[in-house]
């Protein structure tokens, strides 16, 4: 595995790769969720490029940019074992110029839910992802359904900017007890870790109601809010898969999204139903 830090090293390493290339963009502190993306990429492509970059433009002032978990040595081992060909670990100065065009993610879809609490977050995400696409020219790029809104916005960018890249959505990987894996779970103390289960429990509770035939969104939402008590809930919503509001849940076309704060840690989870 080649580990590269500069743009010129990355471009040179990419030029040597023949055949299909899978790209897995990450912020590091890799866990089994990331690993499942790496495994899908290595299985489906001749070569895999992984980026590890805690992207400053997607963090708002006061967010956890400085304390975001960083585990470069462990990440390198995981990538090596997974059969990654090129690991790109740039410094921020490498990725951004002082003057450059920016991207404004579509407001109606990028300034709701995650984007309401984190205005401009998705502008930063699309900006860095487009740079990574241009640098690595992947055949396929792998994104987790865990970040469902991000996945939607990236697919939208691919379509609208006519990029010739296939986006592969990857299933959410969970702990045995149901908690969705996230680098930010490292912030939770043991009691918060238990409380955090309420997010996936609220999704299970919604699924149970849907299986019993319930389609009324306000009924399902009320049950979810009950299951999430006493967490500070930012949203518990049911939308269609284009992130539009819908009059009632339509099985096979809906997504249930939840965001709650456990202590000071904001956690998200979702279920495609
Ligand atoms: P991050 O390092 O948090 O930016 O995540 C990098 C990629 O891994 C994103 O596409 C995430 O959606 C994906 N990812 C993070 N957690 C999980 C998970 N538990 N299951 C599947 N994919 C995940």
XYZ file of N, CA, C and O in Angstrom, residues 1 14 25 29 39 57-58 66 71 77 109 113 120 126 136 138 140 160 162 166 170 178 190-191 203 254 256 262:
112
model
N 0.851 -1.205 0.000
C 0.000 0.000 0.000
C 0.881 1.247 0.000
O 1.816 1.349 0.776
N -2.148 7.585 -8.675
C -3.366 7.284 -9.435
C -3.040 6.922 -10.875
O -3.646 6.001 -11.460
N -13.911 7.877 0.678
C -13.521 9.066 1.451
C -13.927 8.912 2.917
O -15.065 8.530 3.209
N -10.119 7.489 12.019
C -10.587 6.790 13.228
C -11.476 5.633 12.764
O -12.628 5.483 13.186
N -14.121 -2.972 2.145
C -14.264 -4.340 1.634
C -15.104 -4.363 0.360
O -14.795 -5.095 -0.582
N -13.530 22.409 6.291
C -14.637 23.221 5.754
C -16.019 22.637 6.068
O -17.027 23.291 5.849
N -16.064 21.413 6.580
C -17.384 20.862 6.927
C -17.680 20.961 8.420
O -18.713 20.480 8.873
N -11.094 20.148 16.388
C -9.800 19.915 17.062
C -9.784 18.616 17.847
O -8.761 17.947 17.927
N -6.526 8.578 14.614
C -5.768 7.351 14.945
C -4.986 6.906 13.718
O -5.248 5.824 13.168
N -2.914 0.496 9.434
C -2.958 -0.978 9.562
C -4.243 -1.532 8.942
O -4.237 -2.501 8.187
N -32.415 21.049 0.385
C -32.066 19.705 0.855
C -30.836 19.701 1.762
O -30.577 18.725 2.451
N -32.562 19.387 8.455
C -32.030 18.273 9.256
C -30.590 18.570 9.697
O -30.352 19.493 10.454
N -24.131 25.110 6.297
C -22.888 25.184 5.529
C -22.098 23.883 5.575
O -21.160 23.692 4.785
N -19.484 18.733 0.038
C -19.469 18.606 -1.425
C -18.167 19.157 -2.000
O -17.615 18.612 -2.965
N -8.836 11.716 -7.869
C -8.667 10.251 -7.913
C -9.389 9.603 -9.102
O -9.194 8.417 -9.354
N -12.325 8.239 -9.707
C -12.747 6.867 -9.407
C -13.806 6.359 -10.389
O -14.545 7.152 -10.983
N -15.947 4.054 -9.089
C -17.027 3.988 -8.092
C -16.568 4.701 -6.817
O -15.370 4.691 -6.518
N -26.207 16.119 -11.287
C -26.364 17.484 -11.807
C -25.091 18.028 -12.433
O -25.159 18.889 -13.314
N -22.996 16.071 -13.970
C -22.679 15.100 -15.031
C -21.349 14.386 -14.766
O -20.535 14.216 -15.668
N -19.940 6.107 -10.344
C -21.061 5.377 -9.737
C -20.939 5.464 -8.226
O -19.904 5.086 -7.661
N -23.759 2.126 0.997
C -23.395 0.964 1.821
C -24.247 0.939 3.091
O -24.492 1.979 3.710
N -27.094 -2.857 18.489
C -27.862 -2.011 17.575
C -27.295 -0.617 17.361
O -27.665 0.066 16.395
N -19.703 5.446 29.695
C -20.523 4.217 29.720
C -22.025 4.492 29.863
O -22.843 3.833 29.204
N -22.380 5.461 30.681
C -23.817 5.730 30.836
C -24.408 6.321 29.555
O -25.505 5.945 29.120
N -35.978 3.685 16.236
C -36.172 3.183 14.861
C -36.844 1.808 14.878
O -37.706 1.515 14.042
N -39.552 5.243 1.792
C -39.431 6.220 2.884
C -38.138 6.017 3.661
O -37.485 4.978 3.556
N -36.642 6.969 7.688
C -36.890 7.514 9.027
C -35.548 7.988 9.559
O -34.581 7.212 9.585
N -26.694 13.074 23.097
C -26.487 12.246 24.281
C -25.338 12.918 25.024
O -24.202 12.918 24.532
